[in-house]
Coordinates of C-alpha atoms and ligand atoms in Angstrom, one line a residue:
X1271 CA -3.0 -46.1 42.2
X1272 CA 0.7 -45.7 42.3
X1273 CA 2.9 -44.0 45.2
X1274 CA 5.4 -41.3 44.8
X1275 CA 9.0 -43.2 45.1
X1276 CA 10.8 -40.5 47.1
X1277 CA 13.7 -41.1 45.8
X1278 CA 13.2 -40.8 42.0
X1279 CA 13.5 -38.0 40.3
X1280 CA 9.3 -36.4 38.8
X1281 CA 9.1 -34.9 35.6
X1282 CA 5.8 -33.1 34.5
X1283 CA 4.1 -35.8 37.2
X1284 CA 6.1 -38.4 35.6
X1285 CA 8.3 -41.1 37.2
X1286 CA 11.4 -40.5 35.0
X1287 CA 12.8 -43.9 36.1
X1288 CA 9.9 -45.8 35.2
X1289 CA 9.5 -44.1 32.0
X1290 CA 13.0 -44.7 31.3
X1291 CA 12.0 -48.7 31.9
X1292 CA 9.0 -48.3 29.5
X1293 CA 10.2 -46.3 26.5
X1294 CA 14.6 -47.5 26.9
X1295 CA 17.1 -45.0 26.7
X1296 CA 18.6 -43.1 25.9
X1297 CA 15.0 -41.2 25.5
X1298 CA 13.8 -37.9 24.4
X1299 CA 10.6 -36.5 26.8
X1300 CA 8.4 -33.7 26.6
X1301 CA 5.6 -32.6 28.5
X1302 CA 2.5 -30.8 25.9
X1303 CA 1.2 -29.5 29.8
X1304 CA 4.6 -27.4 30.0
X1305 CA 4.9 -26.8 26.2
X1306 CA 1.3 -25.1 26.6
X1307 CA 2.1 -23.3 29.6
X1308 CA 5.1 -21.9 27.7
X1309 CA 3.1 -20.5 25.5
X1310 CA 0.1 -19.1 27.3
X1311 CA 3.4 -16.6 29.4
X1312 CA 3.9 -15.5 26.0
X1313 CA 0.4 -14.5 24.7
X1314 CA -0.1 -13.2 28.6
X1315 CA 2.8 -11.6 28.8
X1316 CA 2.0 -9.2 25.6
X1317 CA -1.6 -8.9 25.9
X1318 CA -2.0 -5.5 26.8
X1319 CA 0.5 -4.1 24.4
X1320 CA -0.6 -1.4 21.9
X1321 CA -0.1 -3.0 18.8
X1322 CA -1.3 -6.3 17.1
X1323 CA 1.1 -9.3 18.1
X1324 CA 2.0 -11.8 16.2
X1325 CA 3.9 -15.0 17.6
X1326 CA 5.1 -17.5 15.4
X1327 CA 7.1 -20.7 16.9
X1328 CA 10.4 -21.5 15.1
X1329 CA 9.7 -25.2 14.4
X1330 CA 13.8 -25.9 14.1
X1331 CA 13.9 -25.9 17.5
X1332 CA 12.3 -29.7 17.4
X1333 CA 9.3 -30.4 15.1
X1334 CA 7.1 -33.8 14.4
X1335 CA 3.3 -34.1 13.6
X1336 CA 2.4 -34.0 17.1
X1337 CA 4.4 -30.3 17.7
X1338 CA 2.7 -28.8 14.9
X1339 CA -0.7 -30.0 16.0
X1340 CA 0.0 -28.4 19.6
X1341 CA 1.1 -25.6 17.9
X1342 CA -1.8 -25.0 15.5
X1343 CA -3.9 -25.9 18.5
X1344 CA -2.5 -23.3 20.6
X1345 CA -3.1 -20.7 17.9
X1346 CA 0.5 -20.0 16.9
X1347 CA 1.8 -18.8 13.9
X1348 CA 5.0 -21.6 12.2
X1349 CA 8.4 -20.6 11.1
X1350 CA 9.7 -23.3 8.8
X1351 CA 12.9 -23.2 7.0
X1352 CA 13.2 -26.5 4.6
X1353 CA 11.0 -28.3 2.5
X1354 CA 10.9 -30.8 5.6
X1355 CA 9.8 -28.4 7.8
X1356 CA 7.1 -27.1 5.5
X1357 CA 5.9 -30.7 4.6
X1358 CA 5.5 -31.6 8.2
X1359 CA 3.5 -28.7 9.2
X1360 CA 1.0 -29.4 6.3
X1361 CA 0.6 -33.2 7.0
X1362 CA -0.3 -32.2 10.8
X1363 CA -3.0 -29.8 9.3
X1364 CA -1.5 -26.3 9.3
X1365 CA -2.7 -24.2 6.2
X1366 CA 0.0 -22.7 4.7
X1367 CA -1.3 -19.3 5.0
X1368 CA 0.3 -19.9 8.8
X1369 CA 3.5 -20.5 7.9
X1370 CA 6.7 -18.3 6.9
X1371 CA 9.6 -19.3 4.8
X1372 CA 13.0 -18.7 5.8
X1373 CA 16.4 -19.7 4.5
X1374 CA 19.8 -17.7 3.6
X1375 CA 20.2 -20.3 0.2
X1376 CA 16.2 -21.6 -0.9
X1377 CA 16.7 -23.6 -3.3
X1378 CA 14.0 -23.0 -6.3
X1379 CA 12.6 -26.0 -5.9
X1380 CA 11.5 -25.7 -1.9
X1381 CA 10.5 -21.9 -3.0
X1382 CA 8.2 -23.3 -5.7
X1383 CA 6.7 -25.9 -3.1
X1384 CA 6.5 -23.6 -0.7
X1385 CA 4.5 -21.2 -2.5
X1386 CA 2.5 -24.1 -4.7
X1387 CA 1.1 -24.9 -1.4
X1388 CA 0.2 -20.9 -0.2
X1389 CA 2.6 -20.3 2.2
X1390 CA 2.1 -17.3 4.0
X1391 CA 5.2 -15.1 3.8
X1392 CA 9.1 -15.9 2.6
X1393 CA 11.7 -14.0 4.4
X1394 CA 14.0 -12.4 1.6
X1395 CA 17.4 -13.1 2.9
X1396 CA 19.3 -11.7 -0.1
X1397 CA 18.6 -9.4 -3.1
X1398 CA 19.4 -12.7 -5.5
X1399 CA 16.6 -14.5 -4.0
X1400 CA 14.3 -11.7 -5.9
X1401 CA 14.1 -12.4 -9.1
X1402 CA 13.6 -16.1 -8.8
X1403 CA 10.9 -15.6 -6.3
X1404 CA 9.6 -13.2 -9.3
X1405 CA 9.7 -16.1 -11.5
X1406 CA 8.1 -18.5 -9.4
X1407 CA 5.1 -16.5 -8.4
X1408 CA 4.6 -15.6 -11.7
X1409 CA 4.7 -18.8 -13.2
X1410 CA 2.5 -19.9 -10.4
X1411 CA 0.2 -16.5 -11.4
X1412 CA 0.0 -15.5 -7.3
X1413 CA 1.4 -12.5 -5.6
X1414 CA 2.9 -13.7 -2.7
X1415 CA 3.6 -11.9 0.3
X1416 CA 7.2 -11.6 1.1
X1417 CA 9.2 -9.7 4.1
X1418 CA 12.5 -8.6 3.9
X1419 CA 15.1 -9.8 6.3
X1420 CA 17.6 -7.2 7.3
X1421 CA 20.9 -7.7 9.0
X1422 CA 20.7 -4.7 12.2
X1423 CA 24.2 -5.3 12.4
X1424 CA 23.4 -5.8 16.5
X1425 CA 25.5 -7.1 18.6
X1426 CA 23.8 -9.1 21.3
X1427 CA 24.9 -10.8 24.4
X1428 CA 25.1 -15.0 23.3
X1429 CA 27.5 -17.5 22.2
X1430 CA 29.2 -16.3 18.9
X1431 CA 28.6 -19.3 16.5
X1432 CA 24.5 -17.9 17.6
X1433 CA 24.6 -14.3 17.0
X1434 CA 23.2 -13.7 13.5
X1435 CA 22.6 -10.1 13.8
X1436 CA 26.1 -8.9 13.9
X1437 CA 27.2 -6.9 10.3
X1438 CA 29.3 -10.2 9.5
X1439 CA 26.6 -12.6 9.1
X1440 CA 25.5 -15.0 5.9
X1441 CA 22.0 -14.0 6.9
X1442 CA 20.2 -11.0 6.0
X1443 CA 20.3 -8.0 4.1
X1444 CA 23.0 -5.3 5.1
X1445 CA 20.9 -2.8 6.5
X1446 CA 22.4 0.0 4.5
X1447 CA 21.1 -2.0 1.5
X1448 CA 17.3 -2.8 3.0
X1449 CA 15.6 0.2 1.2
X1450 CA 17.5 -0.7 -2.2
X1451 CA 16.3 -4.0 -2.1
X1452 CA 12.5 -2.9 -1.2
X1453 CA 13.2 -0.8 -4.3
X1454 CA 14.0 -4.2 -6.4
X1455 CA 10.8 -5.7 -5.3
X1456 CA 8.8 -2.6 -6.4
X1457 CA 10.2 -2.1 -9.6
X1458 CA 11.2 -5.5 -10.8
X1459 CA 8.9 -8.4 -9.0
X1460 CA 5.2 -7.4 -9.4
X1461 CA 4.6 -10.9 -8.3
X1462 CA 5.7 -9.9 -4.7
X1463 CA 3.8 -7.7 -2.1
X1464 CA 6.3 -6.4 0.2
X1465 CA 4.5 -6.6 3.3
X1466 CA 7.2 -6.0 6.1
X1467 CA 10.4 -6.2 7.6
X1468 CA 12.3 -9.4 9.3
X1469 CA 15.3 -9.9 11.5
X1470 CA 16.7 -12.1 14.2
X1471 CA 19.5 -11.3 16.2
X1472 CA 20.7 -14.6 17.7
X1473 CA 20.0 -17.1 20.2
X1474 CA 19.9 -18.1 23.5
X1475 CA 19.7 -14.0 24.2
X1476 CA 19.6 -12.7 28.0
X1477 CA 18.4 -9.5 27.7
X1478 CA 16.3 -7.2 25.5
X1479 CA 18.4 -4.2 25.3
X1480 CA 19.5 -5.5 21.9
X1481 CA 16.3 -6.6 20.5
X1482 CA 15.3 -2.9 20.9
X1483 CA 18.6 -1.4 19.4
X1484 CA 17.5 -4.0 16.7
X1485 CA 13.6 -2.7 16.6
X1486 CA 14.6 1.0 16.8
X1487 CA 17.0 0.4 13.2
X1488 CA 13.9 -1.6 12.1
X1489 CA 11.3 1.3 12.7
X1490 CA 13.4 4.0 11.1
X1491 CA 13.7 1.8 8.3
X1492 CA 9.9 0.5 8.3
X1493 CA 8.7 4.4 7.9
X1494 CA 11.5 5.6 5.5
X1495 CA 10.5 2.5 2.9
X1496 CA 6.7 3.7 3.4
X1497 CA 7.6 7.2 3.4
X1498 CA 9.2 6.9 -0.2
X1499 CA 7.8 3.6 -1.8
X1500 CA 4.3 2.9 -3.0
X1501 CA 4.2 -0.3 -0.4
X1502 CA 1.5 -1.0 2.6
X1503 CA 4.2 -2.5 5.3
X1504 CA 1.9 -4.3 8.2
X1505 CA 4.8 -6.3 10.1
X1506 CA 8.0 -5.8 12.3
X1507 CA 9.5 -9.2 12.9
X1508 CA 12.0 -9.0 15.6
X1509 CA 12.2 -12.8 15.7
X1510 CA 13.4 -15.2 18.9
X1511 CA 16.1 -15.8 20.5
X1512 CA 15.1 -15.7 24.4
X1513 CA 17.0 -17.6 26.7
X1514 CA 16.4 -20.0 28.9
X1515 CA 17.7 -20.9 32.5
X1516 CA 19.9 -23.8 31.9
X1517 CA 22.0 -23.3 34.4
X1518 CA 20.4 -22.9 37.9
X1519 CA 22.3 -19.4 38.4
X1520 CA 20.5 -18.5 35.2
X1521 CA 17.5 -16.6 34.9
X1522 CA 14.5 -17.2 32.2
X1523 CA 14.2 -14.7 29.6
X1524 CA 12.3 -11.7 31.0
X1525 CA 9.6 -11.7 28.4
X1526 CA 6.7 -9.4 30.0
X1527 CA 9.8 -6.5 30.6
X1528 CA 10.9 -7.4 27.0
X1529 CA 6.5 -6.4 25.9
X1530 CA 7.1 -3.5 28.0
X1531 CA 9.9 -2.2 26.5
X1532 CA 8.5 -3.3 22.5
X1533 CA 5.0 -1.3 23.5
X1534 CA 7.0 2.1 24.7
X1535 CA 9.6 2.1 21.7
X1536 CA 6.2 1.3 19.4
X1537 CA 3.6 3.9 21.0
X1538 CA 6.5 6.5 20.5
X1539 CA 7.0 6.2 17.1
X1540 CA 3.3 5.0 15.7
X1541 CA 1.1 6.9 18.1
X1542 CA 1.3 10.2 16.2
X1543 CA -1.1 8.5 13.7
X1544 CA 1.3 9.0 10.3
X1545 CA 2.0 5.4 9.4
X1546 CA -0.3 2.6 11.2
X1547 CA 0.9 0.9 14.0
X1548 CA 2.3 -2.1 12.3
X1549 CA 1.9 -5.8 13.6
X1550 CA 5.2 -7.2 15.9
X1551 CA 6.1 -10.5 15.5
X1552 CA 8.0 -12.6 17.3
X1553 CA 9.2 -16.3 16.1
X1554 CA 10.9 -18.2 19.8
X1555 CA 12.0 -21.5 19.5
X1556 CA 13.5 -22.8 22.6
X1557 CA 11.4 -20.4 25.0
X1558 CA 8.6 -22.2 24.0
X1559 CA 10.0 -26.0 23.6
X1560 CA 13.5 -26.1 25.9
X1561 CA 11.9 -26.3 29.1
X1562 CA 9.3 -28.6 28.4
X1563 CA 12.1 -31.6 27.8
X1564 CA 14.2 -33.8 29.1
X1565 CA 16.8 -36.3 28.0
X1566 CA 17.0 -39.8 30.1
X1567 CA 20.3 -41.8 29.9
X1568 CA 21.6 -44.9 30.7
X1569 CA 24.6 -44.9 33.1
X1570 CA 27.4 -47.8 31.6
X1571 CA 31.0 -48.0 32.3
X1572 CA 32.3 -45.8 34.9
X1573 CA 36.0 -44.9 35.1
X1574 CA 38.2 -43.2 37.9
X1575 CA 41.4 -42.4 36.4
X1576 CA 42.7 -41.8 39.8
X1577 CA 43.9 -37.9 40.4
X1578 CA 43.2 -37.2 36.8
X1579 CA 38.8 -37.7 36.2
X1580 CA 35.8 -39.8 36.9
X1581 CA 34.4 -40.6 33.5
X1582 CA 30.3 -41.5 33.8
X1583 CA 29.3 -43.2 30.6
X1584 CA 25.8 -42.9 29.2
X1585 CA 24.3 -44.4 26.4
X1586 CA 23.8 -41.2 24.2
X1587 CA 26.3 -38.5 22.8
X1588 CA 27.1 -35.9 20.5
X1589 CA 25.2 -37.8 17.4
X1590 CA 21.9 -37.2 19.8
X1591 CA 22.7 -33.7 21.5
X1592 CA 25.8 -32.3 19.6
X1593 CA 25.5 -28.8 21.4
X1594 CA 28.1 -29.7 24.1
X1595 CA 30.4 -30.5 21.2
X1596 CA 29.0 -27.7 18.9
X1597 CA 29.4 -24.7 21.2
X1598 CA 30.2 -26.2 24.6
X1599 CA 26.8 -25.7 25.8
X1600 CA 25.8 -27.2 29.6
X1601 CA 23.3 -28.5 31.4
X1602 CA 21.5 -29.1 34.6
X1603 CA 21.6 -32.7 35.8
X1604 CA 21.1 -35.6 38.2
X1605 CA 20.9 -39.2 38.7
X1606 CA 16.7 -39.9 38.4
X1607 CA 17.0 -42.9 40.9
X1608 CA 18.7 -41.3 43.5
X1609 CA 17.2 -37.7 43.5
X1610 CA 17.5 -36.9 46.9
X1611 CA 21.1 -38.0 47.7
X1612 CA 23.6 -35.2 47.6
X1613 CA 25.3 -34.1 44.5
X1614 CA 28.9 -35.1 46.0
X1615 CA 30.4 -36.9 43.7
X1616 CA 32.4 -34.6 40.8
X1617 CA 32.3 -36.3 37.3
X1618 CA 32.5 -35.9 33.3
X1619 CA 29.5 -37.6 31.6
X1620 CA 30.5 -38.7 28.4
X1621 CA 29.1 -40.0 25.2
X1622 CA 30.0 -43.3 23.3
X1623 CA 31.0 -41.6 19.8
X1624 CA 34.2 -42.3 18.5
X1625 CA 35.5 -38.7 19.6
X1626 CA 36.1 -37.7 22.9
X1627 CA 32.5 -37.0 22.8
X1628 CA 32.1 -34.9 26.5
X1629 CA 28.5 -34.3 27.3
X1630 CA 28.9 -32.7 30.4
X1631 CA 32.2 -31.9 31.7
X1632 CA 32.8 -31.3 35.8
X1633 CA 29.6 -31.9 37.2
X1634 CA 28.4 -32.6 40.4
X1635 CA 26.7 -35.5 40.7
X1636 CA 25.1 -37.8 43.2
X1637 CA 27.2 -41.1 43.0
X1638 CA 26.3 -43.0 40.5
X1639 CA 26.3 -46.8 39.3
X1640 CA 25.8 -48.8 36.1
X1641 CA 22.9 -49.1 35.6
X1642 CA 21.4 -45.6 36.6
X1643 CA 19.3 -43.5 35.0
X1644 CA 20.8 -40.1 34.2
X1645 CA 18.4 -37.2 33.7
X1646 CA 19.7 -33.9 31.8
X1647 CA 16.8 -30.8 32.0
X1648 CA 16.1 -28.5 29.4
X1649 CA 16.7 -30.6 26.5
X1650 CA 13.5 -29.6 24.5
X1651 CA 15.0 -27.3 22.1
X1652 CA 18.1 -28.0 19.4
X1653 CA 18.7 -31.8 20.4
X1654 CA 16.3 -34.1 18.8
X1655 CA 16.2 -31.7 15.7
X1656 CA 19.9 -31.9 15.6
X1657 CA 20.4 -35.0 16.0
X1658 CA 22.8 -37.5 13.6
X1659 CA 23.1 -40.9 13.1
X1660 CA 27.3 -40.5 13.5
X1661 CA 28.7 -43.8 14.2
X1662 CA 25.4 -45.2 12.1
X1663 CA 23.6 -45.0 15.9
X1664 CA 19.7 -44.6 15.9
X1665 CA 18.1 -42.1 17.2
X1666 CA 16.4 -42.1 20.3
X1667 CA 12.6 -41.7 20.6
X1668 CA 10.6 -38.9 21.8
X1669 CA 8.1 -39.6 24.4
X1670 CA 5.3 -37.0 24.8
X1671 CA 3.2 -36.3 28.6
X1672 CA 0.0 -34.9 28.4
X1673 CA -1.4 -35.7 32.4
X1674 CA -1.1 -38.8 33.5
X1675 CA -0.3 -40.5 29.8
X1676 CA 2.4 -40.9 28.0
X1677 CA 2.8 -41.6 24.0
X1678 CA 5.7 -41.9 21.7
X1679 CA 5.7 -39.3 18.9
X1680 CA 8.9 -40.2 17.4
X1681 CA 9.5 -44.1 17.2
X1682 CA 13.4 -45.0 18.5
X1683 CA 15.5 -45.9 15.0
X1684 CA 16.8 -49.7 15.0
X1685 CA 19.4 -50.7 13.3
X1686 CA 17.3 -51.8 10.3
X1687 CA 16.9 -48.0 9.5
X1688 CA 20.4 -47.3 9.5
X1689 CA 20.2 -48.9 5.8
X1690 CA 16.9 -48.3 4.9
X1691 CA 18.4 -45.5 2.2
X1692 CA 21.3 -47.3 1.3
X1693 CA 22.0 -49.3 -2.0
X1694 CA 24.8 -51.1 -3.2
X1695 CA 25.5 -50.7 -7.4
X1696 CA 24.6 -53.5 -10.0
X1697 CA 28.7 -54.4 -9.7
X1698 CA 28.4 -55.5 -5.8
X1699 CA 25.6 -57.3 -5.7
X1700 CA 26.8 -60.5 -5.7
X1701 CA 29.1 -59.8 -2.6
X1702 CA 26.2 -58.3 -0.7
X1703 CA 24.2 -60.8 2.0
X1704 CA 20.4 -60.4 2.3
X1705 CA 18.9 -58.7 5.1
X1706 CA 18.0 -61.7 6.6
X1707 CA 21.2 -63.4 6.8
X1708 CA 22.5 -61.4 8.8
Ligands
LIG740 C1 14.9 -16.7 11.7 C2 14.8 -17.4 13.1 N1 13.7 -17.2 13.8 C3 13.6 -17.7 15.0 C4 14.6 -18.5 15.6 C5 14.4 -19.2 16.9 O1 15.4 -18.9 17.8 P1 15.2 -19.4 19.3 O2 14.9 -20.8 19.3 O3 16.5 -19.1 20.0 O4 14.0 -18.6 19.9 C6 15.8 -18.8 14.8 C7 16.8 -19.6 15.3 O5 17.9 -19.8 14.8 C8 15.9 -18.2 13.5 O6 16.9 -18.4 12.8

């Protein structure tokens, strides 16, 4: 049996120091005990509302064969959004019927794979996507189930390169157009069943104020379409978005005050037994995923630029977590060997791309060494799946926890990998060495 080493830093029961030693860095972990408990506060928190929920997990926000397993374990619905996405979930055993489509620009050939393999919904994001859907379905000879995805034009409180629900956004359908396109559908594509309405406001969201501005446009528009169509709508998709604390003066997504609010708006407009209450989705991403990783770093050079900065070098960088870079996004961090020293030290942690390539800028810090192990929380969500091979640098593995054990799910890239798609025309060869030789 192993002691506790006081002064490293535990992760989901793990010594993030040794698994740092085990698996190299810089290294992706996540802990399926966390990941499951992320999910189980959702279901909880909107188990006694009054109408049929319906949570999908939006697998951009870091997918692989063992996620979708976990997910479909856990009951889940998937939200995929490229042919990748799609193929992974059916290789880890997800039937298709459990998946939704998205995408502002499907191309025909993911639409036809998507629905040559029964997937369960695509999310109309624009009235040209409905006559080639038509076409597919019908050359497939299916009517497939599609929901609309309209544009609340809601303003919500988040970064502004993640706020998709605002009227100038390349997702959605205005929602002054919705009902015309709901028209389209019944008219012109008899291949499509029109089964509800879609929209997601943004990430990384703090409050739910919008999400029920958004809800309230969606109901009115939910009962006017059923009012005046011949349609049988069953689903109001309200989508993700909730935020998680990655600061510590930030506070978790209040998800059971966000059922609250979704089961008062809904038993006020459905209870008077008109239209049937419909089924609410929801599709979160990092609620679900962010929490439950981590990201472990090497330290390397360390330079005091004297009265100017303390630059703290790690081994990763913006081609394996670009948010910093992409909309100055921050962390909570520590050194995992010295966990219980002070935070004294005030440093920028930086990257080793070829830009200036600032992880975390201004953070306190307890002093640190080459040779260190740098821990950075929260990393679940939108860093592996965003991750680059910029500088030709391979990407770090992914370790999962379950308990005591600990497997890789995603195997660290070497540099053999960095060519592995590459190929030099018939008029280089002869200036090109073999893999071996080098
Ligand atoms: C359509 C849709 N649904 C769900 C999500 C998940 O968002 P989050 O991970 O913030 O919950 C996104 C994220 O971009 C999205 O575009």
């Amino acid at each position: 049996m192993t002691t506790k080493n006081q002064e490293h830093f535990y992760f989901a029961k793990h010594d993030t120091v040794a698994l740092a030693n085990k698996y190299g860095t810089p290294l992706y972990v996540l802990s399926e005990d966390i990941l499951r408990q992320n999910i189980r506060v959702l279901q909880e928190a909107f188990r006694d509302v009054h109408f049929p929920i319906k949570i999908s997990y939006a697998s951009k926000a870091f997918t692989c064969l063992a996620m979708c397993k976990i997910i479909d374990d856990e009951g889940l619905f998937l939200d995929t959004v490229s042919s990748g996405e799609f193929y992974t979930a059916l290789v880890a055993g997800i039937k298709g019927e459990k998946i939704t489509y998205h995408g502002s620009n499907k191309s025909i050939e993911e639409l036809t794979y998507a629905l040559s393999n029964c997937v369960g919904c695509v999310v109309i994001d624009s009235e040209q996507e409905i006559p080639t859907l038509q076409q597919i379905a019908a050359s497939l000879h299916i009517t497939q189930p599609v929901m609309i995805r309209i544009n609340p034009g809601i303003m919500a409180n988040t970064h502004e390169r993640i706020l998709t629900g605002k009227a100038d956004s390349k997702f959605g359908i205005p929602f002054a157009e919705a009902c015309g396109a709901a028209q389209k559908i019944v008219a012109e594509a008899p291949n499509l069943r029109l089964i509800g309405l879609h929209c997601h406001i943004g990430s990384q969201i703090h409050d739910h104020e919008a999400y029920v501005a958004a809800a309230s446009n969606l109901i009115a528009l939910y009962k006017d379409i059923s009012a005046r169509l011949p349609v049988c709508l069953q689903e109001i998709n309200l989508g993700g978005g909730f935020n998680i604390d990655y600061l510590e003066q930030e506070t978790l997504f209040d998800i059971k005050g966000y059922a609250k609010a979704l089961n008062q708006l809904f038993l006020k407009h459905f209870s008077d037994g008109n239209i049937a209450m419909p089924t609410v989705g929801i599709e979160p991403g990092r609620y679900i995923v962010g929490p439950a990783g981590i990201t472990l770093y090497r330290v390397g050079v360390i330079k005091n630029l004297s009265g100017l900065r303390k630059y703290v070098n790690v081994d990763g960088g913006l081609y394996e977590n670009p948010r910093p870079a992409m909309y100055n996004a921050e962390y909570r961090l520590l050194v995992a060997n010295k966990y219980n020293q002070p935070k004294d030290d005030l440093v920028t942690v930086s990257g080793r791309c070829c830009e200036s390539d600032t992880l975390f800028e201004n953070v306190m810090l307890q002093q640190s060494e080459p040779g260190d192990i740098l821990a950075v929380l929260h990393t679940g969500a939108y860093q592996q799946s965003m991750a680059s091979n910029y500088n030709r640098l391979p990407r770090p593995a992914v370790v999962l926890l379950k308990g005591s054990e600990s497997e890789i799910i995603i195997r660290r890239e070497e540099k053999e990998d960095m060519i592995s798609k590459d190929s030099v025309p018939s008029w280089l060869h002869a200036e090109t060495k073999g893999e071996k030789d080098v």
